[in-house]
CSV table of C-alpha atoms in Angstrom, one decimal:
chain,number,residue,atom,x,y,z
A,21,MET,CA,-0.7,-7.2,-21.9
A,22,SER,CA,-3.2,-6.8,-19.1
A,23,ALA,CA,-1.1,-6.3,-16.0
A,24,PRO,CA,0.3,-2.8,-15.3
A,25,TYR,CA,3.8,-4.2,-15.9
A,26,PRO,CA,5.0,-7.2,-17.9
A,27,TRP,CA,6.7,-8.9,-15.0
A,28,LEU,CA,3.3,-8.9,-13.2
A,29,GLU,CA,1.5,-10.7,-16.0
A,30,PRO,CA,1.6,-14.2,-14.5
A,31,ALA,CA,0.1,-13.1,-11.2
A,32,TRP,CA,-2.5,-11.0,-13.1
A,33,GLN,CA,-3.6,-14.0,-15.2
A,34,ARG,CA,-3.8,-16.2,-12.1
A,35,LEU,CA,-6.0,-13.8,-10.2
A,36,ARG,CA,-8.1,-12.8,-13.1
A,37,SER,CA,-8.8,-16.5,-13.9
A,38,ALA,CA,-9.6,-17.2,-10.2
A,39,TRP,CA,-12.0,-14.2,-10.3
A,40,GLN,CA,-13.7,-15.3,-13.5
A,41,GLN,CA,-14.2,-18.8,-12.0
A,42,GLN,CA,-15.5,-17.3,-8.7
A,43,ARG,CA,-12.6,-18.7,-6.8
A,44,LEU,CA,-10.8,-15.5,-5.9
A,45,GLY,CA,-10.9,-15.7,-2.1
A,46,HIS,CA,-11.4,-12.9,0.3
A,47,ALA,CA,-7.8,-11.9,1.1
A,48,LEU,CA,-4.9,-11.3,-1.3
A,49,LEU,CA,-1.4,-10.6,-0.3
A,50,LEU,CA,0.5,-8.6,-2.9
A,51,SER,CA,4.2,-8.7,-1.8
A,52,GLY,CA,7.6,-8.0,-3.2
A,53,ARG,CA,10.4,-5.5,-2.9
A,54,ALA,CA,9.6,-1.7,-2.9
A,55,GLY,CA,9.1,-0.3,-6.4
A,56,PHE,CA,8.0,-3.7,-7.9
A,57,GLY,CA,4.6,-2.5,-9.0
A,58,LYS,CA,2.4,-3.9,-6.2
A,59,ARG,CA,0.4,-0.7,-5.8
A,60,ALA,CA,-0.2,-0.3,-9.5
A,61,PHE,CA,-1.3,-3.9,-9.6
A,62,ALA,CA,-3.7,-3.4,-6.7
A,63,GLN,CA,-5.2,-0.3,-8.4
A,64,ALA,CA,-5.6,-2.0,-11.7
A,65,PHE,CA,-7.1,-5.2,-10.2
A,66,THR,CA,-9.5,-3.2,-8.1
A,67,ALA,CA,-10.6,-1.4,-11.3
A,68,LEU,CA,-11.2,-4.7,-13.0
A,69,LEU,CA,-13.2,-6.0,-10.1
A,70,LEU,CA,-15.4,-2.9,-10.0
A,71,CYS,CA,-15.8,-2.5,-13.7
A,72,GLU,CA,-19.4,-3.0,-14.8
A,73,THR,CA,-18.7,-4.6,-18.2
A,74,ASP,CA,-19.2,-8.3,-18.9
A,75,GLY,CA,-16.1,-9.4,-16.8
A,76,GLN,CA,-14.4,-11.2,-19.7
A,77,GLN,CA,-12.1,-8.3,-20.6
A,78,ALA,CA,-8.5,-8.3,-19.7
A,79,ARG,CA,-8.6,-4.8,-18.0
A,80,ALA,CA,-11.2,-2.4,-16.7
A,81,CYS,CA,-13.0,-0.4,-19.5
A,82,GLY,CA,-12.4,3.0,-17.9
A,83,ALA,CA,-15.8,4.3,-19.1
A,84,CYS,CA,-18.6,2.5,-17.1
A,85,ARG,CA,-20.2,3.9,-13.9
A,86,GLY,CA,-17.9,1.7,-11.7
A,87,CYS,CA,-14.7,2.9,-13.5
A,88,THR,CA,-15.8,6.5,-13.5
A,89,LEU,CA,-16.6,6.4,-9.7
A,90,LEU,CA,-13.3,4.7,-8.9
A,91,ALA,CA,-11.3,7.2,-11.0
A,92,ALA,CA,-13.0,10.1,-9.2
A,93,GLY,CA,-12.2,8.5,-5.8
A,94,ASN,CA,-15.9,8.2,-5.0
A,95,HIS,CA,-16.7,4.5,-5.4
A,96,PRO,CA,-18.8,3.4,-2.4
A,97,ASP,CA,-17.6,-0.2,-2.8
A,98,PHE,CA,-13.9,0.6,-2.4
A,99,LEU,CA,-11.9,1.6,0.7
A,100,HIS,CA,-8.2,2.5,0.7
A,101,ILE,CA,-6.3,2.3,3.9
A,102,ALA,CA,-2.8,3.6,4.2
A,103,PRO,CA,-0.6,5.0,7.0
A,104,LEU,CA,-1.6,8.5,8.0
A,105,GLU,CA,1.9,9.7,7.5
A,106,ALA,CA,4.7,8.4,5.4
A,107,GLY,CA,6.9,6.0,7.3
A,108,LYS,CA,4.4,5.6,10.1
A,109,ALA,CA,2.5,2.4,11.1
A,110,LEU,CA,-1.1,1.6,10.3
A,111,LEU,CA,-3.2,2.2,13.4
A,112,VAL,CA,-5.7,-0.2,14.9
A,113,ASP,CA,-8.5,2.3,14.4
A,114,GLN,CA,-7.8,2.3,10.7
A,115,ILE,CA,-8.1,-1.5,10.6
A,116,ARG,CA,-11.3,-1.5,12.7
A,117,GLU,CA,-12.8,0.9,10.1
A,118,LEU,CA,-12.9,-2.2,7.8
A,119,GLY,CA,-15.5,-3.8,10.1
A,120,ASP,CA,-17.9,-0.9,9.6
A,121,TYR,CA,-17.2,-0.7,5.9
A,122,PHE,CA,-17.9,-4.4,5.3
A,123,ALA,CA,-21.0,-4.4,7.5
A,124,LEU,CA,-22.8,-2.6,4.7
A,125,ARG,CA,-23.9,-4.4,1.6
A,126,PRO,CA,-22.2,-3.5,-1.7
A,127,HIS,CA,-23.9,-0.7,-3.6
A,128,TYR,CA,-23.5,-1.8,-7.3
A,129,ARG,CA,-22.2,-5.3,-7.6
A,130,ALA,CA,-21.6,-8.3,-5.3
A,131,THR,CA,-18.1,-7.2,-4.3
A,132,LYS,CA,-16.7,-4.7,-1.8
A,133,ILE,CA,-12.9,-4.1,-2.0
A,134,ALA,CA,-10.4,-2.8,0.5
A,135,VAL,CA,-6.8,-2.2,-0.2
A,136,ILE,CA,-4.5,-2.0,2.8
A,137,GLU,CA,-1.2,-0.2,1.8
A,138,ALA,CA,1.9,-0.9,3.9
A,139,ALA,CA,0.1,-3.8,5.6
A,140,ASP,CA,3.5,-4.9,6.9
A,141,THR,CA,3.6,-1.8,9.2
A,142,MET,CA,0.6,-2.9,11.3
A,143,ASN,CA,1.4,-3.4,15.0
A,144,ARG,CA,0.1,-6.5,16.8
A,145,SER,CA,-3.2,-4.8,17.8
A,146,ALA,CA,-4.0,-3.8,14.3
A,147,ALA,CA,-3.0,-7.2,12.9
A,148,ASN,CA,-5.3,-8.9,15.5
A,149,ALA,CA,-8.2,-6.6,14.5
A,150,LEU,CA,-7.6,-7.6,10.8
A,151,LEU,CA,-7.3,-11.3,11.8
A,152,LYS,CA,-10.8,-11.2,13.2
A,153,LEU,CA,-12.1,-10.0,9.8
A,154,LEU,CA,-10.0,-12.5,7.9
A,155,GLU,CA,-11.3,-15.4,10.0
A,156,GLU,CA,-15.0,-14.5,9.4
A,157,PRO,CA,-15.0,-12.6,6.1
A,158,PRO,CA,-18.3,-11.0,4.9
A,159,ALA,CA,-19.8,-12.3,1.7
A,160,GLY,CA,-18.3,-10.5,-1.3
A,161,ALA,CA,-15.3,-9.1,0.6
A,162,VAL,CA,-12.0,-8.8,-1.1
A,163,ILE,CA,-9.1,-7.4,1.0
A,164,MET,CA,-5.8,-6.7,-0.8
A,165,LEU,CA,-2.8,-6.5,1.5
A,166,VAL,CA,0.1,-4.7,0.0
A,167,ALA,CA,3.4,-5.4,1.7
A,168,ASP,CA,7.1,-4.8,1.0
A,169,ARG,CA,8.1,-7.2,3.8
A,170,PRO,CA,5.4,-9.9,4.2
A,171,SER,CA,7.5,-11.6,6.8
A,172,SER,CA,6.6,-8.7,9.1
A,173,LEU,CA,2.9,-9.7,9.0
A,174,LEU,CA,1.6,-12.1,11.6
A,175,PRO,CA,1.9,-15.7,10.4
A,176,THR,CA,-1.8,-16.2,10.9
A,177,VAL,CA,-2.6,-13.2,8.7
A,178,ARG,CA,-0.3,-14.6,6.0
A,179,SER,CA,-1.9,-18.0,6.2
A,180,ARG,CA,-5.3,-16.6,5.6
A,181,SER,CA,-4.3,-14.6,2.6
A,182,ARG,CA,-3.7,-15.8,-1.0
A,183,SER,CA,-0.2,-14.8,-2.0
A,184,SER,CA,0.5,-13.3,-5.4
């Protein structure tokens, strides 16, 4: 098994295959009910993308420079965005931070990753700021949107994201 949980294995294999074939896309929407394992999936897939081994493995090695930096919370090619307080909405300034983050080139590999937790809590202003980035994604950008209620996202944000 490669995915964090057995029920996530089909989605894991689809995304891993797309990544190996360089067809991953720039925005992934990880959705499902609360407690389904979306956050663990996003963490494990981020680790796989930042792992510096040959890329053919099923999971991140956990020992290379990329894995070590990510585990320490210091990987320069990874940004995690979440509401500042539990139960609160994502703020437009947090989403705008993505523009500055993606303006810089990746440090170690060709990919920079951002995981947006509780993406379904964005208000319209934050969603519009994200939409600008999704419409003109920087090279090597991978944005993972984690949402319990994807129907709460703007339809244009959903349409520009690959659902898994």
